Coordinates of C-alpha atoms in Angstrom, one line a residue:
P1 CA -263.1 -190.1 -21.9
P2 CA -262.7 -189.7 -18.2
P3 CA -261.2 -186.4 -17.0
A4 CA -258.0 -188.0 -16.0
A5 CA -257.4 -188.9 -19.7
L6 CA -257.4 -185.2 -20.7
P7 CA -254.3 -183.7 -19.2
S8 CA -254.1 -181.0 -21.8
L9 CA -257.4 -179.5 -21.0
R10 CA -257.3 -176.4 -18.8
T11 CA -259.7 -173.6 -18.0
S12 CA -258.4 -170.1 -17.4
A13 CA -258.5 -168.8 -13.9
S14 CA -259.3 -165.4 -15.4
F15 CA -262.2 -166.6 -17.5
P16 CA -265.1 -164.3 -16.6
R17 CA -267.8 -166.0 -14.6
S18 CA -271.0 -164.1 -13.9
P19 CA -273.0 -165.0 -10.7
S20 CA -276.0 -167.2 -11.5
Q21 CA -277.1 -168.4 -8.1
L22 CA -280.8 -167.7 -7.6
P23 CA -282.9 -167.5 -4.5
L24 CA -285.1 -170.6 -4.2
F25 CA -288.3 -169.2 -5.6
S26 CA -286.9 -166.5 -8.0
K27 CA -287.9 -166.7 -11.6
P28 CA -285.0 -167.9 -13.8
S29 CA -283.4 -165.3 -16.0
S30 CA -285.0 -165.0 -19.4
I31 CA -281.7 -164.2 -21.2
A32 CA -281.0 -166.7 -23.9
G33 CA -277.4 -167.3 -22.8
A34 CA -278.3 -167.9 -19.2
R35 CA -278.0 -171.7 -19.7
L36 CA -274.4 -171.2 -20.4
S37 CA -273.8 -168.7 -17.6
A38 CA -270.9 -169.1 -15.3
R39 CA -270.8 -171.0 -12.1
S40 CA -272.1 -169.3 -9.0
T41 CA -270.5 -167.9 -5.9
P42 CA -270.1 -170.6 -3.2
S43 CA -271.9 -170.7 0.1
I44 CA -269.5 -172.4 2.6
N45 CA -271.9 -172.6 5.6
P46 CA -274.8 -170.7 4.2
R47 CA -278.4 -170.0 4.8
C48 CA -280.4 -172.8 3.3
D49 CA -282.2 -172.1 0.0
A50 CA -284.8 -174.7 1.0
V51 CA -286.2 -172.9 4.1
S52 CA -289.9 -173.1 3.9
Q53 CA -291.0 -170.1 1.9
G54 CA -294.0 -171.9 0.5
N55 CA -294.2 -174.6 -2.1
E56 CA -294.2 -174.2 -5.8
T57 CA -297.4 -175.0 -7.5
P58 CA -297.0 -177.9 -9.9
P59 CA -298.1 -177.4 -13.5
K60 CA -301.8 -178.3 -14.0
P61 CA -302.4 -181.4 -16.1
I62 CA -303.6 -180.7 -19.6
S63 CA -306.9 -182.4 -20.4
S64 CA -306.0 -183.5 -23.9
T65 CA -304.2 -186.4 -25.6
P66 CA -300.5 -185.4 -25.7
S67 CA -298.0 -188.0 -24.6
P68 CA -296.5 -187.8 -21.1
L69 CA -293.2 -186.7 -22.7
E70 CA -294.9 -183.8 -24.4
L71 CA -296.7 -182.8 -21.2
L72 CA -293.4 -182.8 -19.3
K73 CA -291.6 -181.0 -22.1
S74 CA -294.2 -178.2 -22.1
S75 CA -293.8 -177.6 -18.4
A76 CA -290.0 -178.1 -18.3
A77 CA -288.7 -176.5 -21.5
N78 CA -288.0 -173.0 -20.1
R79 CA -286.2 -174.0 -16.9
Y80 CA -284.2 -176.8 -18.6
T81 CA -283.0 -174.7 -21.5
K82 CA -282.4 -171.5 -19.5
E83 CA -280.4 -173.1 -16.7
K84 CA -277.2 -175.1 -17.1
S85 CA -276.9 -178.4 -15.1
S86 CA -275.1 -177.8 -11.9
I87 CA -272.8 -179.9 -9.7
I88 CA -273.9 -179.4 -6.1
A89 CA -272.4 -180.6 -2.8
I90 CA -274.8 -180.5 0.0
G91 CA -274.6 -182.1 3.5
L92 CA -273.0 -181.9 6.9
N93 CA -269.5 -182.6 8.2
I94 CA -267.5 -182.4 11.4
H95 CA -266.7 -178.7 10.8
T96 CA -270.3 -177.6 10.6
A97 CA -272.4 -180.1 12.6
P98 CA -272.1 -181.8 16.0
V99 CA -272.1 -185.6 16.2
E100 CA -275.6 -185.7 17.5
I101 CA -276.9 -184.2 14.2
R102 CA -274.5 -186.1 11.9
E103 CA -275.4 -189.5 13.3
K104 CA -279.1 -188.9 12.4
L105 CA -278.1 -188.5 8.7
A106 CA -275.5 -191.3 8.6
I107 CA -276.1 -193.7 5.7
P108 CA -274.6 -197.3 5.8
E109 CA -272.4 -198.1 2.8
A110 CA -274.7 -200.9 1.8
Q111 CA -277.5 -198.4 1.3
W112 CA -275.5 -196.0 -1.0
P113 CA -276.8 -197.5 -4.3
Q114 CA -280.4 -197.2 -3.0
V115 CA -279.8 -193.6 -2.0
I116 CA -278.5 -192.8 -5.5
T117 CA -281.7 -194.3 -7.0
E118 CA -284.0 -192.3 -4.6
L119 CA -282.2 -189.0 -5.3
C120 CA -282.3 -189.5 -9.0
A121 CA -286.0 -190.1 -8.8
L122 CA -286.4 -186.5 -7.7
N123 CA -287.7 -184.2 -10.4
H124 CA -284.5 -182.1 -10.9
I125 CA -281.7 -184.6 -10.1
E126 CA -279.9 -186.2 -13.0
E127 CA -276.9 -187.9 -11.2
A128 CA -276.0 -188.5 -7.6
A129 CA -273.5 -189.9 -5.1
V130 CA -273.3 -190.1 -1.3
L131 CA -270.2 -190.0 0.9
S132 CA -271.1 -191.0 4.5
T133 CA -268.3 -191.5 7.1
C134 CA -267.9 -190.8 10.8
N135 CA -267.0 -187.2 10.0
R136 CA -269.4 -186.3 7.2
M137 CA -272.5 -187.1 5.2
E138 CA -272.3 -185.3 2.0
I139 CA -274.4 -185.7 -1.1
Y140 CA -273.1 -184.8 -4.6
V141 CA -275.6 -184.3 -7.4
V142 CA -275.9 -183.0 -10.9
A143 CA -279.1 -180.9 -10.9
L144 CA -281.2 -179.8 -13.9
S145 CA -282.1 -176.7 -11.8
Q146 CA -279.8 -175.4 -9.2
H147 CA -282.2 -174.0 -6.6
R148 CA -284.9 -176.6 -7.2
G149 CA -282.3 -179.3 -6.8
V150 CA -281.1 -177.9 -3.5
K151 CA -284.7 -177.8 -2.3
E152 CA -285.5 -181.4 -3.3
V153 CA -282.3 -182.8 -1.8
T154 CA -282.7 -180.9 1.5
E155 CA -286.3 -182.1 1.9
W156 CA -285.2 -185.6 1.1
M157 CA -282.5 -185.4 3.8
S158 CA -285.0 -184.0 6.3
K159 CA -287.5 -186.8 5.5
T160 CA -284.9 -189.5 5.7
S161 CA -283.3 -188.3 9.0
G162 CA -286.2 -186.8 10.8
V163 CA -284.2 -183.6 11.3
P164 CA -286.3 -180.5 10.4
V165 CA -285.3 -178.5 7.3
H166 CA -284.6 -175.4 9.4
E167 CA -282.3 -177.4 11.7
L168 CA -280.4 -178.8 8.7
C169 CA -279.9 -175.4 7.3
K170 CA -278.0 -174.3 10.5
H171 CA -275.3 -176.8 9.8
Q172 CA -275.4 -177.4 6.1
I173 CA -272.6 -177.0 3.6
L174 CA -273.9 -175.9 0.2
L175 CA -271.4 -175.5 -2.7
Y176 CA -271.9 -175.2 -6.4
N177 CA -269.9 -176.3 -9.5
K178 CA -266.3 -175.3 -9.2
D179 CA -266.5 -174.9 -5.5
A180 CA -268.2 -178.2 -5.0
T181 CA -265.5 -179.9 -7.1
K182 CA -262.7 -178.2 -5.2
H183 CA -264.3 -179.3 -1.9
L184 CA -264.4 -183.0 -2.9
F185 CA -260.8 -182.8 -4.1
E186 CA -259.8 -181.4 -0.7
V187 CA -261.8 -184.1 1.0
A188 CA -260.0 -186.8 -1.0
A189 CA -256.6 -185.2 -0.3
G190 CA -257.3 -185.3 3.4
L191 CA -257.3 -181.5 3.7
D192 CA -260.9 -181.3 5.0
S193 CA -260.5 -184.1 7.6
L194 CA -260.4 -183.7 11.3
V195 CA -256.9 -185.0 11.1
L196 CA -255.1 -183.2 8.3
G197 CA -253.8 -185.6 5.7
E198 CA -255.5 -188.7 7.1
G199 CA -255.5 -191.6 4.6
Q200 CA -258.8 -193.4 5.4
I201 CA -260.9 -190.9 3.6
L202 CA -259.3 -191.7 0.2
A203 CA -260.3 -195.3 0.6
Q204 CA -263.9 -194.1 1.4
V205 CA -264.0 -192.0 -1.7
K206 CA -262.9 -195.0 -3.7
Q207 CA -265.7 -197.0 -2.2
V208 CA -268.2 -194.4 -3.5
V209 CA -267.1 -195.3 -7.0
K210 CA -267.2 -199.0 -6.3
A211 CA -270.7 -198.7 -4.8
G212 CA -271.9 -196.6 -7.7
Q213 CA -270.8 -199.0 -10.5
G214 CA -273.8 -200.1 -12.6
V215 CA -276.3 -197.9 -10.6
A216 CA -278.5 -195.7 -12.8
G217 CA -277.7 -192.1 -11.8
F218 CA -274.0 -192.7 -11.0
D219 CA -273.3 -191.4 -14.5
R220 CA -270.7 -189.6 -16.5
K221 CA -270.3 -186.3 -14.6
I222 CA -270.5 -187.7 -11.1
S223 CA -268.4 -190.8 -11.7
G224 CA -265.9 -188.6 -13.5
L225 CA -265.8 -186.2 -10.6
F226 CA -265.1 -189.0 -8.0
K227 CA -262.5 -190.7 -10.2
Q228 CA -260.7 -187.4 -10.6
A229 CA -260.9 -186.9 -6.8
I230 CA -259.2 -190.2 -6.3
S231 CA -256.4 -189.1 -8.7
V232 CA -256.1 -185.9 -6.8
G233 CA -255.9 -187.8 -3.4
K234 CA -253.1 -190.0 -4.8
R235 CA -251.1 -187.2 -6.3
V236 CA -251.3 -185.1 -3.1
R237 CA -250.1 -188.0 -0.9
S238 CA -247.3 -189.0 -3.3
E239 CA -246.0 -185.5 -4.1
T240 CA -246.3 -183.8 -0.7
N241 CA -246.0 -186.7 1.8
I242 CA -248.8 -185.0 3.8
S243 CA -249.7 -188.3 5.4
S244 CA -246.3 -189.0 6.7
G245 CA -246.3 -188.8 10.5
S246 CA -249.9 -187.8 10.4
V247 CA -252.6 -189.5 12.5
S248 CA -256.0 -191.0 11.5
V249 CA -259.1 -190.9 13.6
S250 CA -258.2 -194.3 15.0
S251 CA -254.7 -193.3 16.0
A252 CA -256.0 -190.0 17.4
A253 CA -258.4 -192.0 19.6
V254 CA -255.5 -194.2 20.8
E255 CA -253.5 -191.1 21.5
L256 CA -256.4 -189.6 23.5
G257 CA -256.7 -192.7 25.6
L258 CA -253.0 -192.6 26.4
M259 CA -253.4 -188.9 27.4
K260 CA -256.2 -189.8 29.8
L261 CA -254.7 -192.9 31.4
S262 CA -253.0 -191.8 34.6
E263 CA -250.1 -194.2 34.1
S264 CA -249.8 -193.0 30.5
S265 CA -249.2 -196.6 29.3
Y266 CA -251.2 -199.4 27.7
V267 CA -248.9 -202.0 29.0
D268 CA -250.7 -202.7 32.2
A269 CA -254.2 -201.2 31.4
G270 CA -257.1 -203.5 30.7
V271 CA -258.0 -202.7 27.0
L272 CA -261.3 -203.6 25.4
V273 CA -262.1 -203.0 21.7
I274 CA -265.7 -203.4 20.5
G275 CA -265.8 -204.2 16.8
A276 CA -263.2 -205.7 14.5
G277 CA -264.2 -203.9 11.2
K278 CA -262.0 -201.4 9.4
M279 CA -261.9 -198.8 12.2
G280 CA -261.6 -201.5 14.9
K281 CA -258.7 -203.1 13.1
L282 CA -256.9 -199.7 12.9
V283 CA -257.5 -199.1 16.6
I284 CA -255.9 -202.4 17.4
K285 CA -252.9 -201.8 15.2
H286 CA -252.3 -198.3 16.8
L287 CA -252.7 -199.8 20.3
V288 CA -249.9 -202.3 19.5
A289 CA -247.8 -199.5 18.2
K290 CA -248.2 -197.7 21.5
G291 CA -247.0 -200.7 23.5
C292 CA -250.3 -202.6 24.2
K293 CA -249.4 -206.4 24.4
K294 CA -252.8 -207.7 25.4
M295 CA -256.4 -206.7 24.6
V296 CA -259.9 -208.2 24.4
V297 CA -261.8 -207.8 21.2
V298 CA -265.6 -208.2 21.2
N299 CA -267.1 -208.9 17.8
R300 CA -270.2 -210.7 16.3
T301 CA -268.0 -213.3 14.8
E302 CA -264.4 -214.6 15.4
E303 CA -263.4 -214.7 11.7
K304 CA -262.2 -211.1 11.6
V305 CA -260.4 -211.3 14.9
N306 CA -258.5 -214.4 13.7
A307 CA -257.4 -212.5 10.7
I308 CA -256.0 -209.7 13.0
R309 CA -254.3 -212.3 15.1
N310 CA -252.5 -213.7 12.1
E311 CA -251.1 -210.2 11.4
L312 CA -250.1 -209.4 15.0
R313 CA -248.5 -212.7 16.2
D314 CA -246.6 -211.1 19.1
V315 CA -249.7 -209.7 20.7
E316 CA -252.4 -211.5 22.7
V317 CA -255.7 -210.8 21.1
V318 CA -258.6 -212.4 23.0
Y319 CA -261.9 -212.9 21.2
R320 CA -265.2 -212.6 23.0
P321 CA -268.7 -212.7 21.5
L322 CA -271.1 -209.8 21.7
S323 CA -273.1 -211.5 24.3
E324 CA -270.2 -211.2 26.8
M325 CA -269.7 -207.5 26.1
L326 CA -270.7 -206.2 29.6
E327 CA -268.7 -208.9 31.3
C328 CA -265.6 -207.8 29.4
A329 CA -266.3 -204.1 30.0
A330 CA -266.4 -204.9 33.8
A331 CA -262.8 -206.0 33.6
A332 CA -261.6 -203.1 31.3
D333 CA -259.9 -199.8 32.1
V334 CA -260.3 -198.3 28.7
I335 CA -263.0 -199.2 26.1
F336 CA -262.9 -198.3 22.4
T337 CA -266.1 -198.7 20.4
S338 CA -266.2 -198.9 16.6
T339 CA -269.2 -200.8 15.3
A340 CA -271.9 -200.0 12.8
S341 CA -274.7 -200.4 15.4
K342 CA -277.5 -198.0 14.9
S343 CA -278.4 -198.0 18.6
P344 CA -276.1 -197.5 21.6
L345 CA -274.3 -200.6 22.9
F346 CA -273.6 -199.0 26.3
T347 CA -276.5 -197.2 28.1
K348 CA -276.3 -195.1 31.2
E349 CA -278.0 -197.9 33.2
N350 CA -275.6 -200.7 32.2
V351 CA -272.5 -198.6 32.6
H352 CA -273.7 -197.5 36.1
M353 CA -273.9 -201.1 37.1
L354 CA -270.3 -201.9 36.1
P355 CA -268.0 -202.4 39.1
P356 CA -265.2 -199.9 39.8
I357 CA -262.0 -200.4 37.8
S358 CA -259.3 -202.3 39.5
Q359 CA -256.8 -199.5 39.9
G360 CA -257.9 -197.1 42.6
E361 CA -260.8 -194.6 42.2
R362 CA -260.1 -193.8 38.6
R363 CA -263.0 -193.7 36.2
R364 CA -263.5 -196.1 33.3
L365 CA -262.6 -194.5 30.0
F366 CA -265.0 -194.9 27.0
I367 CA -263.7 -193.6 23.6
D368 CA -266.5 -193.8 21.0
I369 CA -265.4 -193.2 17.4
C370 CA -268.6 -194.3 15.8
V371 CA -271.3 -192.4 14.0
P372 CA -274.0 -193.2 15.0
R373 CA -272.6 -193.4 18.5
N374 CA -272.1 -196.7 20.3
V375 CA -272.2 -195.1 23.8
E376 CA -275.2 -193.2 25.1
P377 CA -274.2 -189.6 25.7
S378 CA -275.7 -189.6 29.2
V379 CA -272.9 -191.9 30.3
S380 CA -270.8 -188.8 30.7
D381 CA -273.0 -187.8 33.6
L382 CA -271.9 -190.8 35.7
D383 CA -269.2 -190.6 38.3
N384 CA -267.6 -193.9 37.3
A385 CA -267.1 -193.1 33.6
L386 CA -265.3 -190.7 31.2
L387 CA -266.7 -190.5 27.7
Y388 CA -265.2 -189.1 24.6
N389 CA -266.5 -189.2 21.0
V390 CA -265.1 -188.3 17.6
D391 CA -265.7 -184.6 18.2
D392 CA -263.4 -184.7 21.2
L393 CA -260.3 -185.7 19.2
Q394 CA -259.4 -182.1 18.4
E395 CA -257.3 -182.1 21.6
V396 CA -255.0 -184.6 19.9
V397 CA -255.2 -183.3 16.4
V398 CA -254.1 -179.7 17.3
A399 CA -250.9 -181.0 18.7
N400 CA -250.1 -182.8 15.4
K401 CA -251.3 -180.2 12.9
E402 CA -248.6 -177.5 12.6
D403 CA -246.0 -179.7 10.9
R404 CA -248.4 -180.5 8.1
L405 CA -249.7 -177.0 7.2
Q406 CA -246.9 -176.4 4.7
K407 CA -247.6 -179.6 3.0
A408 CA -251.3 -178.6 2.8
R409 CA -250.3 -175.4 1.0
E410 CA -248.3 -177.5 -1.5
A411 CA -251.4 -179.7 -1.9
Q412 CA -253.5 -176.7 -2.8
A413 CA -251.4 -176.1 -5.9
I414 CA -252.0 -179.7 -7.1
I415 CA -255.7 -179.3 -6.4
L416 CA -255.9 -176.1 -8.5
E417 CA -254.2 -177.8 -11.4
E418 CA -256.5 -180.8 -11.3
L419 CA -259.5 -178.6 -10.8
N420 CA -258.7 -176.6 -14.0
K421 CA -258.3 -179.9 -15.8
F422 CA -261.7 -181.2 -14.6
E423 CA -263.5 -177.9 -15.3
A424 CA -262.2 -178.0 -18.9
W425 CA -263.5 -181.5 -19.3
I426 CA -266.9 -180.6 -17.9
D427 CA -267.1 -177.5 -20.1
S428 CA -266.0 -179.5 -23.2
L429 CA -269.1 -181.7 -22.7
E430 CA -271.2 -178.7 -23.6
T431 CA -270.0 -178.9 -27.2
V432 CA -270.4 -182.6 -27.7
P433 CA -274.1 -182.5 -28.8
T434 CA -273.2 -179.7 -31.2
I435 CA -270.3 -181.6 -32.7
K436 CA -272.5 -184.7 -33.2
K437 CA -275.4 -182.8 -34.7
F438 CA -273.1 -180.8 -37.0
R439 CA -271.3 -183.9 -38.2
A440 CA -274.7 -185.6 -38.8
Y441 CA -275.9 -182.5 -40.7
V442 CA -272.9 -182.5 -43.0
E443 CA -272.9 -186.3 -43.5
R444 CA -276.6 -186.1 -44.7
I445 CA -275.6 -183.5 -47.3
R446 CA -272.6 -185.6 -48.4
A447 CA -274.5 -188.8 -48.7
S448 CA -277.3 -187.1 -50.6
E449 CA -275.0 -185.4 -53.1
L450 CA -273.0 -188.6 -53.6
D451 CA -276.2 -190.5 -54.4
K452 CA -277.2 -187.8 -57.0
C453 CA -273.8 -188.0 -58.6
L454 CA -273.7 -191.8 -58.9
S455 CA -277.3 -191.9 -60.2
K456 CA -276.4 -189.4 -63.0
M457 CA -273.3 -191.5 -64.0
G458 CA -275.4 -194.6 -64.5
N459 CA -274.4 -198.2 -64.1
D460 CA -271.3 -198.1 -66.4
I461 CA -268.8 -197.0 -63.7
S462 CA -266.7 -199.6 -62.0
K463 CA -266.5 -200.4 -58.3
E464 CA -263.1 -198.8 -58.1
Q465 CA -264.5 -195.6 -59.6
K466 CA -267.4 -195.6 -57.0
E467 CA -264.9 -196.0 -54.2
A468 CA -262.8 -193.2 -55.5
I469 CA -265.8 -190.8 -55.7
Y470 CA -266.8 -191.9 -52.2
A471 CA -263.3 -191.2 -50.9
L472 CA -263.3 -187.8 -52.7
S473 CA -266.6 -186.9 -50.9
M474 CA -265.2 -188.0 -47.5
G475 CA -262.0 -186.1 -48.0
I476 CA -263.7 -182.9 -48.9
V477 CA -266.1 -183.2 -45.9
N478 CA -263.2 -184.0 -43.4
K479 CA -261.2 -181.1 -44.6
L480 CA -264.1 -178.7 -44.4
L481 CA -265.0 -180.0 -40.9
H482 CA -261.5 -179.8 -39.6
G483 CA -261.6 -176.1 -38.9
P484 CA -265.0 -176.0 -37.1
M485 CA -264.2 -179.1 -35.1
Q486 CA -260.9 -177.5 -33.9
H487 CA -262.8 -174.4 -32.8
L488 CA -265.2 -176.6 -30.8
R489 CA -262.5 -178.0 -28.7
C490 CA -260.3 -176.4 -26.0
D491 CA -256.7 -177.3 -25.7
G492 CA -256.0 -175.1 -22.7
N493 CA -253.3 -173.0 -24.3
D494 CA -255.3 -169.9 -24.7
N495 CA -256.8 -167.8 -21.9
R496 CA -259.8 -167.0 -24.1
C497 CA -260.2 -170.5 -25.4
L498 CA -263.2 -171.7 -23.3
N499 CA -265.1 -168.5 -23.9
E500 CA -264.5 -168.7 -27.7
V501 CA -265.4 -172.4 -27.8
L502 CA -268.8 -171.8 -26.3
E503 CA -269.4 -168.8 -28.6
N504 CA -268.5 -170.9 -31.6
M505 CA -270.9 -173.6 -30.4
R506 CA -273.7 -171.0 -30.2
A507 CA -272.8 -169.7 -33.6
L508 CA -273.0 -173.1 -35.2
N509 CA -276.4 -173.7 -33.6
R510 CA -277.7 -170.5 -35.0
M511 CA -276.3 -170.8 -38.5
Y512 CA -277.3 -174.4 -39.1
D513 CA -280.4 -174.5 -36.9
L514 CA -279.1 -177.5 -35.0
E515 CA -281.4 -177.0 -32.0
T516 CA -278.8 -178.7 -29.7
E517 CA -280.3 -177.2 -26.5
I518 CA -283.7 -178.6 -27.3
S519 CA -282.4 -182.1 -28.1
V520 CA -280.4 -182.1 -24.9
M521 CA -283.4 -181.0 -22.9
E522 CA -285.6 -183.8 -24.5
E523 CA -283.0 -186.4 -23.7
K524 CA -282.8 -185.3 -20.0
I525 CA -286.6 -185.5 -19.8
R526 CA -286.6 -188.9 -21.4
V527 CA -284.1 -190.1 -18.8
K528 CA -286.1 -188.7 -15.9
M529 CA -289.3 -190.3 -17.2
G530 CA -287.6 -193.6 -17.8
R531 CA -286.3 -193.7 -14.2
S532 CA -289.7 -192.7 -12.7
Q533 CA -291.4 -195.5 -14.6
K534 CA -289.1 -198.2 -13.3

């Protein structure tokens, strides 16, 4: 079941967790219990484990006739059974990296499924998801090996963006397991946004789930993580009202424009909005809320602009095609850009050629809220233009932040509760293979003994008698299994519950020789091989 369906599961905050984070090229611990070791200490803006320290030498091919699965198992057995799969958050955001770095890693929403497929084709990545917005590009993965997974994802990010690994490491966030989960919950709740409590990020987290549906690699743990994050975001907003009176990136941009206009009004200013997508539509609505009665909207097609007109009947919204963008810019005092263009729409040369604005010697104002940016950074060098991007919105955000800090503290209590619930669900998955194998083991014995009994009784017994004997065997088995099954589940009422459940799991594996860890490892290898062959 999804984590949201298990409200009674909790982990204890006092459950002992031993550090397990390893340097990139350290040899994994040989202790048998290391696979069940606790989650590692986070690295909020850490050194990167993937800095070039040499490459690992791949296992040499064996010149015999074993199957590909056997070859892979022989090279992977130790690391897959001695390390527990880890949830890892890795990427850049507005708090750690400037826009000129973030824009190089930005991934359009249409490419998210392809990215999941590419990441899961890496040797140590089981599951993946990508969250790419104007403020962040973060990748969430379930990795078979923690340090190898970080190395592979970092190298993939470098190859895809063209940003060297050492440069990525300067700005990278790198969080593991509980800390990665908590980070995503805070993102969905709006606590990690430039604008505290902003609502658009929750819609973007929902879009991750929508984009991942049916994609191999957006599987149980990652999909459960993001679905739980959506629940957290909804709870925080409904129970704390953290979004009430708060501003989004779009409204902060409109506020910034108001602050920079000398007359402090949009009533008489020439306003141009480039792009009528989600961000552009929000900009237009906030402009109307600030008194703007007329604006020009440049977009590739008129369809979206017509839809906006239908919502804002008392406002004059003039549509112009993209081919008339520079002509419209020449008549504008303030220009908002919010398109998905991968290259600048305004260059230094074409902005320099624009005529002076109509009102005095004031400079034309460009507010670029896109990543990648729509306005070339060198435009700021011109005497006839002022340029602001998403990183410049702090000026507005700071003024609106204090009144929401108390609500943010209340939100943290909700996040902690939901975090414990999700952690208990993830940890309970550890016992699922043992439960299945133990049930199958007992069922084989029951079926075998029932067949022996019926064969000794001959053909003289009736159908009703056979059914009664069958019911007797099932009743005995179910009553005998009840105790062990209860001790393989955690109901969250006992501080020692999780520790005991995992120990019970290991005990059953030893006593009945279930070899659960080996079977899980084989299944992971089969999945990896299946994906690589597609």
